[in-house]
XYZ file of C-alpha atoms in Angstrom:
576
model
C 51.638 -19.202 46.656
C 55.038 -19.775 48.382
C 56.701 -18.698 50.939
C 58.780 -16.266 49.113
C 55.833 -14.384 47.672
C 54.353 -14.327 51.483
C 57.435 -12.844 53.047
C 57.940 -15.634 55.618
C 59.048 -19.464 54.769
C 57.561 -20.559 58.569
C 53.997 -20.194 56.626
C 54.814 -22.630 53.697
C 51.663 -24.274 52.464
C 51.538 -28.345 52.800
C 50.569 -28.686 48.749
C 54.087 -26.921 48.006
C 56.142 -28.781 50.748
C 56.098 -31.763 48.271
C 59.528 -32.429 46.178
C 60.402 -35.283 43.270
C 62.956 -37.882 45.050
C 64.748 -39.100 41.652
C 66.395 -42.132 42.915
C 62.323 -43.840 43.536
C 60.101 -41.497 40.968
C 57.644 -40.522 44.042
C 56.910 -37.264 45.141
C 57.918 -37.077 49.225
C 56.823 -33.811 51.845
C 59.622 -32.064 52.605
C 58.884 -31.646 56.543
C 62.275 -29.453 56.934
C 61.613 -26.098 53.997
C 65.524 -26.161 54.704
C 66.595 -28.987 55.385
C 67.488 -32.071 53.169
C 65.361 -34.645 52.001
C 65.806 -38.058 52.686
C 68.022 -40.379 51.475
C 66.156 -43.248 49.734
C 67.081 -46.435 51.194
C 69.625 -47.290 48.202
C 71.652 -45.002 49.954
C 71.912 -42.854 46.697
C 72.947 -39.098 47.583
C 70.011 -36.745 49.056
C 69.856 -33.431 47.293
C 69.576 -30.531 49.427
C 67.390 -27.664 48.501
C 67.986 -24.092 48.702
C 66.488 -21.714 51.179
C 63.201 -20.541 51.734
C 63.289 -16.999 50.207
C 66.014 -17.779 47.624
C 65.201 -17.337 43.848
C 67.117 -19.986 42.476
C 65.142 -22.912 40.097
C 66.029 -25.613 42.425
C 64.335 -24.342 45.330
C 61.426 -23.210 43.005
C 61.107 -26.318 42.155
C 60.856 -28.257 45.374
C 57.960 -26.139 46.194
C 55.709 -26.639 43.259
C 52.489 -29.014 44.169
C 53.011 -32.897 43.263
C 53.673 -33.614 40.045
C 54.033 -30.044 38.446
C 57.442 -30.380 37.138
C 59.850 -27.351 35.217
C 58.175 -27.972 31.822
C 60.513 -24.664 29.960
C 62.041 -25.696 26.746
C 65.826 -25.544 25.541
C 66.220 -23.578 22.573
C 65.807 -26.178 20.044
C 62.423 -26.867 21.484
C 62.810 -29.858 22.939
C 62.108 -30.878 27.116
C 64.812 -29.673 28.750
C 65.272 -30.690 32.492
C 66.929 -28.206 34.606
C 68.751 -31.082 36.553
C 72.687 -32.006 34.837
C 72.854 -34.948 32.662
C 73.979 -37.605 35.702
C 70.807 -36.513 37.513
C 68.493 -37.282 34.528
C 70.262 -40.534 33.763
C 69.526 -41.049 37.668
C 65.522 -40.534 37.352
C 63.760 -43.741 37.278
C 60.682 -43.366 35.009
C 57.225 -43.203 37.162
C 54.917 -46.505 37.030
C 52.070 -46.398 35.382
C 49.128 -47.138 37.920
C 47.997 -50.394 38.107
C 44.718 -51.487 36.129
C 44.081 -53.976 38.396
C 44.122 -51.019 41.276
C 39.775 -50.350 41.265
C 38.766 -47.120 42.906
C 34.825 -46.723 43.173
C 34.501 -43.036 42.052
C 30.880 -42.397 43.042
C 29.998 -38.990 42.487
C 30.940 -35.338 41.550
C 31.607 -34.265 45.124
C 33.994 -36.981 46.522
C 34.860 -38.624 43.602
C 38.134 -36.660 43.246
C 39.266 -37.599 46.743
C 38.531 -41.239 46.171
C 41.118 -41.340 44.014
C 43.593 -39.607 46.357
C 42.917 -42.236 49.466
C 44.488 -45.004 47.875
C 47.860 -42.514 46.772
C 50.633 -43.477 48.953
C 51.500 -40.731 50.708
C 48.127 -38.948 50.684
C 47.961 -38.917 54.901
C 50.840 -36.092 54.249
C 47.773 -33.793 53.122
C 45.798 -34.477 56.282
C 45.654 -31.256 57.127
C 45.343 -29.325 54.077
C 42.704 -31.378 52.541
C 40.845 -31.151 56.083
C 40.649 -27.565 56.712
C 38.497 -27.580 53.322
C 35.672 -29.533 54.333
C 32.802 -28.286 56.149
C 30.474 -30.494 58.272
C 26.676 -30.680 59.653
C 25.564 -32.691 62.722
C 22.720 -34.500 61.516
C 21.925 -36.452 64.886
C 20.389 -39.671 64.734
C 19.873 -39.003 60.909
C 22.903 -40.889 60.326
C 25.590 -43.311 61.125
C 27.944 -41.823 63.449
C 30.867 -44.597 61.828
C 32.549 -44.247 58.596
C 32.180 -47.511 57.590
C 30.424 -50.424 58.836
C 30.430 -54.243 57.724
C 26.921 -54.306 56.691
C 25.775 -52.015 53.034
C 26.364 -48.728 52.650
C 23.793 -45.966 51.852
C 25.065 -42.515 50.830
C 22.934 -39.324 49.761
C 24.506 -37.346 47.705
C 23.065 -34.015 47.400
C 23.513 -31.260 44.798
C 21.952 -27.892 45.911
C 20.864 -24.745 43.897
C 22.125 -22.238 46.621
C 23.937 -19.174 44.714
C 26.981 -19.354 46.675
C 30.522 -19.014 44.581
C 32.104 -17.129 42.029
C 30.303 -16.739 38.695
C 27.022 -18.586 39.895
C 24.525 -15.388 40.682
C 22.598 -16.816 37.277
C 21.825 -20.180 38.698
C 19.076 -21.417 41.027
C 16.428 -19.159 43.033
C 17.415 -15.979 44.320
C 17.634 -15.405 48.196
C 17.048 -19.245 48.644
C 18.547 -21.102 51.374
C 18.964 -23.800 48.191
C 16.905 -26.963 48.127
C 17.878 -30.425 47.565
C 18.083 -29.911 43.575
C 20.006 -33.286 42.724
C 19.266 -36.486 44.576
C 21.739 -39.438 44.499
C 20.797 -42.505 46.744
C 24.735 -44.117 46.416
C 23.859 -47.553 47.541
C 26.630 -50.277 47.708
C 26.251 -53.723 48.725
C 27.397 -55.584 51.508
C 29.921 -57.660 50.084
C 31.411 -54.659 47.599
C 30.477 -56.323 44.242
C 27.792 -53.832 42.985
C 26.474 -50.170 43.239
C 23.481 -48.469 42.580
C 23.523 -44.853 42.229
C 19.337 -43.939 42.487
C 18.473 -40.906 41.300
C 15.494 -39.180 43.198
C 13.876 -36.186 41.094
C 13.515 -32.815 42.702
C 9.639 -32.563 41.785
C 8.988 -36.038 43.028
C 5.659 -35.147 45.420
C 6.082 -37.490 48.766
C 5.738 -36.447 52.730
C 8.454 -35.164 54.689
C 8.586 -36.404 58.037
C 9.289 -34.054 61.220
C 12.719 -33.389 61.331
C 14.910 -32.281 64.718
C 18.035 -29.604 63.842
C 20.634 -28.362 65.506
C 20.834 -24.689 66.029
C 24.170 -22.612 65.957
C 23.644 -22.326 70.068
C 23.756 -25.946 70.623
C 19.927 -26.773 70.384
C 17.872 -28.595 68.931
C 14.840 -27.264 66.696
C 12.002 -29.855 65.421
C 10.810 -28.474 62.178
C 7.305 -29.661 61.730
C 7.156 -32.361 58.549
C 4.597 -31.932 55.559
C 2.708 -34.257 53.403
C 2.172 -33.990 49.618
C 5.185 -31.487 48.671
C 8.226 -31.737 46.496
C 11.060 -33.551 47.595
C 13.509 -30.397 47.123
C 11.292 -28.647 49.777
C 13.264 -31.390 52.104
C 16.493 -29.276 52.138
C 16.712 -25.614 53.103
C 13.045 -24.893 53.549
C 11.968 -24.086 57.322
C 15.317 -24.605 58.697
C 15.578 -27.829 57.510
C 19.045 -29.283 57.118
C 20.665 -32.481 54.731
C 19.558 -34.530 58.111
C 15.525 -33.923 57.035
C 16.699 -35.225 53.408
C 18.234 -37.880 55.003
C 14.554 -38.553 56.697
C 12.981 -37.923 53.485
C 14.955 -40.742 51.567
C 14.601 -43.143 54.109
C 10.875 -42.925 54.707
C 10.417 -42.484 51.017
C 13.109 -46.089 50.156
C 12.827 -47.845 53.301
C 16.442 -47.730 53.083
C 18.828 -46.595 56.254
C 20.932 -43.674 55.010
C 24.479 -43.786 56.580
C 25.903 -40.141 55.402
C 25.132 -37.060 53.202
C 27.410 -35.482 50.764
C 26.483 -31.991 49.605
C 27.862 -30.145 46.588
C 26.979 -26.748 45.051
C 27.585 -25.669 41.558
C 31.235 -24.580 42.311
C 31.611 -28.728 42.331
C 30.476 -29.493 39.114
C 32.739 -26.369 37.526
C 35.908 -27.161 39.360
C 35.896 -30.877 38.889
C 35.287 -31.118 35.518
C 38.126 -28.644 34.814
C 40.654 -30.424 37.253
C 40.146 -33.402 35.296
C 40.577 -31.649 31.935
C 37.335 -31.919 30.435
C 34.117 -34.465 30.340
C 33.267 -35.993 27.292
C 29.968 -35.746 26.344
C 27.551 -37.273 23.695
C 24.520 -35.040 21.950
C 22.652 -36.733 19.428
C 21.338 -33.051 18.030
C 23.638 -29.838 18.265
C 22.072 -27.510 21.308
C 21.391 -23.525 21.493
C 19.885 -23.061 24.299
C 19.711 -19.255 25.447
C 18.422 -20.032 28.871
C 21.582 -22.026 30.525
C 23.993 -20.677 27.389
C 24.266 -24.537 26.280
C 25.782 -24.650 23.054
C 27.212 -27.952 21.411
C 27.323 -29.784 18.366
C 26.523 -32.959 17.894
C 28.606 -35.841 18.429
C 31.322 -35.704 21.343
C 32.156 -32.856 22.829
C 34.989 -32.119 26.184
C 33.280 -29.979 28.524
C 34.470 -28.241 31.448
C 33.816 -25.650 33.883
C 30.514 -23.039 33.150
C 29.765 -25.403 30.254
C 29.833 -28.239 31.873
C 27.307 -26.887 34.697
C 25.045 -25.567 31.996
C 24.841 -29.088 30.329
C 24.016 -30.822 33.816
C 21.426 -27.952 34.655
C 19.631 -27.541 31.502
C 15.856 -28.541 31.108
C 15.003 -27.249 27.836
C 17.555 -28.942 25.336
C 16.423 -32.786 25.445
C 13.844 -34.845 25.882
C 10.723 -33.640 26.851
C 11.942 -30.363 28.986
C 11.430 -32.479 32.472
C 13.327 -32.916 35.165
C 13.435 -36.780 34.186
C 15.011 -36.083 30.987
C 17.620 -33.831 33.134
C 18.313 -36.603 35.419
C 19.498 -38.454 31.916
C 21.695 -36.152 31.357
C 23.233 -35.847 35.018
C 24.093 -39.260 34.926
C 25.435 -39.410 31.591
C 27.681 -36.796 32.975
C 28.654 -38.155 36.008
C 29.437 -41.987 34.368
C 31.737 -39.968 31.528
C 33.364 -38.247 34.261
C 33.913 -41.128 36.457
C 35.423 -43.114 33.374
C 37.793 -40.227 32.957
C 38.960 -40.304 36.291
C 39.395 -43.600 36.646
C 41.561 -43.492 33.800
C 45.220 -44.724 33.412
C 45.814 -40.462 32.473
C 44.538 -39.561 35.912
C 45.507 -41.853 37.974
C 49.374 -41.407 36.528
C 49.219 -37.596 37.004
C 50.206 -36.055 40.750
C 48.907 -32.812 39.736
C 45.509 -33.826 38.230
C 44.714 -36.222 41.512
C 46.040 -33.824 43.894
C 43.636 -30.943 41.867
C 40.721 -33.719 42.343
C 41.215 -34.186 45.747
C 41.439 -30.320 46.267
C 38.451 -28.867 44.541
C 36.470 -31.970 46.157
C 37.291 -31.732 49.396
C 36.402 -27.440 48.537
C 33.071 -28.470 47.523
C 32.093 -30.849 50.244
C 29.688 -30.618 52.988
C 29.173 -33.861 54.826
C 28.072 -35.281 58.229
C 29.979 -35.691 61.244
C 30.247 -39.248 61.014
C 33.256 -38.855 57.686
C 33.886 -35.289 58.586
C 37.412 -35.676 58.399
C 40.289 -36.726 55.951
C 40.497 -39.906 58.206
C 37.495 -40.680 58.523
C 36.634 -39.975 54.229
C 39.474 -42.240 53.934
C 38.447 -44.974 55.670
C 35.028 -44.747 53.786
C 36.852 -44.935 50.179
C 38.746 -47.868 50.867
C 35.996 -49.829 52.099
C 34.169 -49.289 48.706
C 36.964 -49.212 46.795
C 36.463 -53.057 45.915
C 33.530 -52.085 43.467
C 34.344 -52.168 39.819
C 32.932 -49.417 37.704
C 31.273 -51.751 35.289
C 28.676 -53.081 38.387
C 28.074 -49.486 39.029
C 24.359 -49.067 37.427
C 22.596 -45.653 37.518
C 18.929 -45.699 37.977
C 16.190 -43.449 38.618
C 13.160 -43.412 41.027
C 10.535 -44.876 39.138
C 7.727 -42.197 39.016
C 4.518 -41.353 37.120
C 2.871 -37.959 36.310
C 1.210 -36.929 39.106
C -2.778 -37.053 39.087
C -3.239 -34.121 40.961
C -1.085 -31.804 38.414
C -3.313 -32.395 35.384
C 0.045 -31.668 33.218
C 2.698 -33.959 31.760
C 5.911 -34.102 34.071
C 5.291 -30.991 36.308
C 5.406 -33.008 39.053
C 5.538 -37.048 39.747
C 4.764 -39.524 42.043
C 6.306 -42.995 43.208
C 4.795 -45.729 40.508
C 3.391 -47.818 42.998
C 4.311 -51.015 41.484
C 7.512 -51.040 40.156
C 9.294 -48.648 42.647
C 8.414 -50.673 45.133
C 10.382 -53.933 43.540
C 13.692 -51.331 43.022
C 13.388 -50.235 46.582
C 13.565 -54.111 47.226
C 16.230 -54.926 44.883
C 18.663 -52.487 46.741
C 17.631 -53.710 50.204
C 18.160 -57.052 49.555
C 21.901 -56.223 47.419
C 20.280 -57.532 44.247
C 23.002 -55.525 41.331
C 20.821 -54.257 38.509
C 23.759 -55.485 36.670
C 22.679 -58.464 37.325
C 26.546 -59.909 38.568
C 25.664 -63.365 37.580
C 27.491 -64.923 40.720
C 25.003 -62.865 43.155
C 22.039 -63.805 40.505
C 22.778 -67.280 40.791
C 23.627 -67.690 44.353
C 19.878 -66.100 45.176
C 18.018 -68.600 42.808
C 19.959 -71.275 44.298
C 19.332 -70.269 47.707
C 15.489 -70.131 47.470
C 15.852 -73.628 45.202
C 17.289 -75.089 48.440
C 14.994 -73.634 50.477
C 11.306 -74.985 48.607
C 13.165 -78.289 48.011
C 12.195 -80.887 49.877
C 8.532 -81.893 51.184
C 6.253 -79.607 52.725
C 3.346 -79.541 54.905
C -0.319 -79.050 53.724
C -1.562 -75.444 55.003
C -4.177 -77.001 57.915
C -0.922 -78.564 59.396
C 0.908 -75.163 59.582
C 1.529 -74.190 63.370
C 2.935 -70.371 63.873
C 2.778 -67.765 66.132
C 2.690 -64.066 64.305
C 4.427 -61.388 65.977
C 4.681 -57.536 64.813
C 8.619 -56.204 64.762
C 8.306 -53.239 63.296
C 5.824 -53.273 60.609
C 2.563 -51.006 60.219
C 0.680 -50.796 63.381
C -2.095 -54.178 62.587
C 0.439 -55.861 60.422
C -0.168 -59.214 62.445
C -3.850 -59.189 63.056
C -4.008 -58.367 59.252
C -1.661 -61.242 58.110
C -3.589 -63.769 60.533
C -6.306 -63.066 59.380
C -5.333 -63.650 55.558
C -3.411 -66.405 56.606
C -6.598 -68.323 58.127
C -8.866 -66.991 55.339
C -7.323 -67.013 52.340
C -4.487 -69.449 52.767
C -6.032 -72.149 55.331
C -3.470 -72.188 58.094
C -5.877 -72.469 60.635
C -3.591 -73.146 63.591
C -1.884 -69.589 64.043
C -1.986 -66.677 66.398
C -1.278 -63.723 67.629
C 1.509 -62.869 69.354
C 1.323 -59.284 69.924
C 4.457 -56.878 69.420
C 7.402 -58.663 69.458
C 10.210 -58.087 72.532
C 12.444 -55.803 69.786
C 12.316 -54.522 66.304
C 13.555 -55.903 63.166
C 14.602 -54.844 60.258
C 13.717 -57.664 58.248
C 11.070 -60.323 58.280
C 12.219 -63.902 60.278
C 10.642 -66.856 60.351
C 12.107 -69.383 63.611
C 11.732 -72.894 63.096
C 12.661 -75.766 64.691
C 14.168 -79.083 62.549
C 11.271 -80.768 62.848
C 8.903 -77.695 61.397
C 11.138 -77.718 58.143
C 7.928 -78.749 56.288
C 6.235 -76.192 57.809
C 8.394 -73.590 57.339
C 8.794 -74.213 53.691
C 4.752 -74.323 53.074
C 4.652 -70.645 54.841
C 8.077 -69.420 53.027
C 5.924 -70.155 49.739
C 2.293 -69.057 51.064
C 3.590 -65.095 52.009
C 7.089 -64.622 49.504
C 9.489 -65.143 52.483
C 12.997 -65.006 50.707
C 15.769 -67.555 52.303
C 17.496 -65.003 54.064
C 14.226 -64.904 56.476
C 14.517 -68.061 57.325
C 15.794 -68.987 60.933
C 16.101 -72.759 61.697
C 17.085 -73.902 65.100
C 18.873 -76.926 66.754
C 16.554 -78.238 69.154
C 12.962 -80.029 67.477
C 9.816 -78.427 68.676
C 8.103 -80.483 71.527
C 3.977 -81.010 71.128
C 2.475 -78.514 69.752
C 5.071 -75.564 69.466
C 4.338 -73.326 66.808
C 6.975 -71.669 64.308
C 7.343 -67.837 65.109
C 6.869 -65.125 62.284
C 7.670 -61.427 63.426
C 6.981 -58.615 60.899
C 9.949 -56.533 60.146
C 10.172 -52.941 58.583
C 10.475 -54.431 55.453
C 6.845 -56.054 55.544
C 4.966 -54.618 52.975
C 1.542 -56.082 53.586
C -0.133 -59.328 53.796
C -0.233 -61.612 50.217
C 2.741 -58.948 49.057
C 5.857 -61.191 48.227
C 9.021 -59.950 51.136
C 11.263 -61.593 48.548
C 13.022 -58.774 46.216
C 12.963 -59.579 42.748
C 15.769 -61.538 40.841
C 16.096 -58.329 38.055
C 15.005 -55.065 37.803
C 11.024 -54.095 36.970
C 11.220 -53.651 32.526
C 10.977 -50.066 31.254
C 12.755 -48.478 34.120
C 15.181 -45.550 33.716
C 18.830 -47.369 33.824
C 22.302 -47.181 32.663
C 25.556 -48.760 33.592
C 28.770 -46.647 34.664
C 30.834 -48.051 31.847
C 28.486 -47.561 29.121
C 28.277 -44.188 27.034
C 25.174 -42.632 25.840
C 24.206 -39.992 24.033
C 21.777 -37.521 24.891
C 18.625 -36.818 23.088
C-alpha cells in the first residue's frame, strides 16, 4: 500500500521507498518521497520523481517494492517501458548473480533471509524486516552471541499451533503447539560442512527441568519428565523453545546456540514466494486426510499443497513419522536448491518476498533477535556449499515398551551414539575428503612412533565433567583390564571440560600414545607440554562431557554408522 492510498506520504512504507537507478541497474531507497535520487557517481543526470499523492506512472513507479517493474504491454504486445527511448538506451542490463557467491540456505524459516544478508543494500530494510520478528528469552538455554568462532548448533523448530489464516484444519485443537518438526542445524567450525539432524516428534527420551520466563519478568521452573515424547518438550506445562533447547542437548550432547521457530504460515508463504517446490512422487497420492493429491513424477508445489505434502503421514512409506521426516527433507533440499538458484538470486522481488514472509514466520532467541544480529549469523555460515549440506535423521528403533511398529521410538543405542559423535567432533557425513584425510592423518601421527608397555604407564585420572564415578570406574578398568598399574585418582578436576585431555610431558610421548590407543583418545585430546616430567610425574587424564564410559572409544568415527537415514542437499529423491 502507498502513501496515496493511505492519505498521507509522511507514512510511506520502507519496501516501497525503493526506486531503479538506470545509470548502475540497482535498486536504491529513496530516503526523500520528494526529493531526488542520487546522482550515480558517473555524474549521469538524477531523475526526480513526482510527489507523494500524485497519480502519474513515474511516481507509481518509484514506489513499487524492489524489482517489480511496469510490466503493461504496447499494443503490438510486446514489453513496452514507460521510460522514452534515450532512457532505455541508458539502462545498463542487471548482472546475473555470481555462482561463485554460496549462501547456506538452511531451513524453511530463515532460509529466505539468508539470501537477503548478502544483497547489497539489504541494511536499508533494517527496520521493516525487524518489526516482523518476534523473540523469546531463553536464558542460559542459549548463546547470548550471534556468532562465535567455534561450531554452530541451531534448532530449528516447526510447531503445530493453529495460528494463521487458513490453518484451523492442522495440528491439535486448543494446543499451545508442540515441537512437531525437529531440525538440529549443525555447522562445523571451519564452515566446510552441515548437518541438518532431524529429531522425530514421537522419539520417547527425558526432558530435563526447565526455568521460563514469565510475562512479569520471572522466572518459572517447570518440573522435567522422563520417558515422554520429545514434542511434549515445547508448549506443554509452560514450557518454552528454551526446554527444547534442554531437550536436544541432553538428548545429543551437543551445545545448542539458538532456536528458530516456524508455524505452518512458513511453509505456505515460502514456498509460494519462491514460485513453487519441485517435488518427486514415485506413486500418484489421494490422500483425503491432508487433501494431498499428486501424480507421479515431478510436481511444483506451493502454498496449502505444499504444507499438506510436508504434513502428511498416510501417503508413503509405512504411515510413520520416520517416513514423514523423508519427505520434510526432501522438501526442504528441493526448496533450498530453488532458492539458491541463479532465478532467485537475480530477482529483487522474489528475495525481497523471501526475506519478508521469513522474517513473518520467525520466532527466535534473543541472542539473533534482530536484523543485525540474523545478519551477522548468515554471513558467518554463508561459506558452506550446499553440496556438504547432508540431511540425516536421529537414528531410532521401535520402542519396546509400545508393542507396535513405529508408534513411538527410541535412540538406537549403538549407532546414534557414533552420529552424535560425528557432529561433535565436525566429521561431514559427506565425507569432504580434505577433513577425512586430515583426521586419519592426524591419529597416524599420533600412534606413530614407539610406545610404552601398559605396566610402564604413569597417569593421574581426574573427573571434568563426566558421570559422577567416571574416574574411579576408568581406574579401575584401566588397572584390571588394561594393566596400567601405576595410576590414580585424582578426584574432580579444578574446572570442567568439554572434551576429554590427556597432558603429557615430552618425555611421556610413549606413554601417552600407549593410553591414546588403550581408551580411543582421538588426537585432538592430546595435550603435550614443553617441560619433561621429573621422577616419577604421572601424565594427567580428566574426563570431559564427552566421556562416554570406560573401554568406549572418545574418538568419533571416520564415516557415518551403515543403514542410517541420510541424504545430501544437492541430491533429489523421490518419495515413496
Amino acid at each position: 500500500m502507498d502513501a496515496q492510498s493511505r492519505g498521507r506520504a509522511d507514512e510511506v512504507d520502507p519496501a516501497d521507498q525503493w526506486v531503479l537507478n538506470p545509470q548502475t541497474g540497482n535498486y536504491e531507497l529513496r530516503l526523500n518521497p520528494s526529493g531526488t535520487q542520487s546522482s550515480p557517481s558517473t555524474g549521469a543526470p538524477s531523475r526526480r520523481s513526482s510527489a507523494p499523492g500524485r497519480s502519474g506512472s513515474s511516481s507509481r513507479r518509484e514506489r513499487e517494492v524492489p524489482g517489480q517493474r511496469d510490466n503493461r504491454r504496447g499494443a503490438d504486445g510486446s514489453d513496452s517501458p514507460q521510460d522514452d527511448a534515450s532512457a532505455a538506451g541508458r539502462r545498463k542490463r542487471k548482472p546475473k548473480a555470481s555462482r561463485k557467491k554460496k549462501v547456506l540456505l538452511w531451513t524453511g524459516g530463515v532460509m529466505g533471509f539468508v539470501l537477503v544478508a548478502g544483497s547489497a543494500g539489504a541494511y536499508l530494510l533494517y527496520q521493516h524486516f525487524n518489526n516482523n520478528l518476534n523473540t523469546v528469552d531463553v536464558g542460559d538455554a542459549g548463546n547470548k552471541n550471534a556468532t562465535s568462532d567455534g561450531p554452530v548448533n541451531i534448532l530449528i523448530i516447526g510447531t503445530d499451533k493453529r495460528t494463521g489464516k487458513g490453518n484451523e484444519g492442522y495440528g491439535d485443537k486448543g494446543s499451545e503447539g508442540h515441537a512437531d518438526t525437529n531440525i538440529l542445524f549443525h555447522v562445523s567450525k571451519d564452515r566446510t560442512n552441515a548437518t541438518a539432524l532431524s529429531i522425530p516428534r514421537d522419539l520417547v527420551t527425558n526432558i530435563p527441568e526447565c526455568p521460563t520466563k514469565q510475562k512479569d519478568g520471572s522466572t518459572k521452573t517447570v518440573p522435567g519428565e522422563s520417558n515422554v515424547r520429545f514434542n511434549t518438550s515445547l508448549g506443554q506445562e509452560g514450557r518454552d523453545p528454551g526446554c527444547t533447547m534442554r531437550t536436544v542437548k541432553a538428548l545429543t550432547g551437543l551445545d545448542v546456540d539458538h532456536f528458530m521457530m516456524a508455524d505452518f504460515n512458513a511453509v505456505k508463504e515460502l514456498s509460494t514466494a519462491v514460485g513453487g517446490v519441485k517435488v518427486c512422487l514415485a506413486k500418484p497420492v489421494n490422500d483425503p486426510k491432508s487433501h494431498l493429491k499428486l501424480p507421479a513424477g515431478i510436481s511444483k508445489i506451493q502454498g496449502e499443497q505444499a504444507l499438506a505434502f510436508v504434513r502428511t503421514r498416510h501417503s508413503f512409506g509405512n504411515e510413520s513419522d520416520l517416513d514423514r521426516i523423508k519427505q520434510q527433507q526432501q522438501f526442504l533440499g528441493s526448496m533450498m536448491r530453488q532458492m539458491k538458484s541463479d532465478s532467485t538470486l537475480s530477482s529483487p522481488t522474489k528475495v525481497f518476498s523471501l526475506a519478508n514472509a521469513a522474517t513473518k514466520a520467525l520466532t527466535v532467541d534473543s541472542g539473533i533477535g534482530s536484523i543485525k544480529k540474523l545478519t551477522s549469523l548468515a554471513q558467518d555460515l554463508s561459506k558452506v556449499d550446499l553440496k556438504n549440506v547432508t540431511f540425516a535423521t536421529v537414528p531410532v528403533i521401535d520402542n519396546p515398551a509400545d508393542g507396535k511398529v513405529h508408534k513411538t521410538v527410541v535412540v538406537d543405542p549403538t549407532k546414534a551414539p557414533q552420529v552424535f559423535s560425528m557432529m561433535k567432533a565436525d566429521i561431514s557425513f559427506t565425507e569432504v575428503k580434505k577433513k577425512e584425510n586430515a583426521a586419519k592423518d592426524a591419529q597416524a601421527a599420533l600412534l606413530k612412533g614407539t610406545r610404552a608397555a601398559p605396566s610402564a604407564v604413569r597417569v593421574q585420572v581426574l573427573n571434568g565433567g563426566a558421570q559422577p564415578g567416571s574416574a574411579s570406574k576408568t581406574l579401575l578398568w584401566l588397572q584390571n583390564s588394561k594393566g596400567v598399574l601405576k595410576s590414580d585418582n585424582g578426584g574432580n578436576a579444578p574446572a570442567k571440560l568439554a572434551d576429554t585431555t590427556l597432558v603429557y610431558a615430552p618425555n611421556q610421548a610413549d606413554q601417552a600414545r600407549e593410553l591414546a590407543d588403550l581408551m580411543g583418545l582421538p588426537a585432538s585430546a592430546l595435550k603435550p607440554g614443553t617441560k619433561d616430567a621429573v621422577g616419577r610425574a604421572p601424565m594427567e587424564l580428566t574426563l570431559g562431557a564427552d566421556f562416554k564410559g570406560a573401554g568406549i572409544p572418545i574418538a568419533a568415527p571416520s564415516k557415518a554408522p551403515e543403514g542410517i537415514q541420510k541424504v545430501e542437499a544437492d541430491k533429489s529423491v523421490c518419495a515413496k
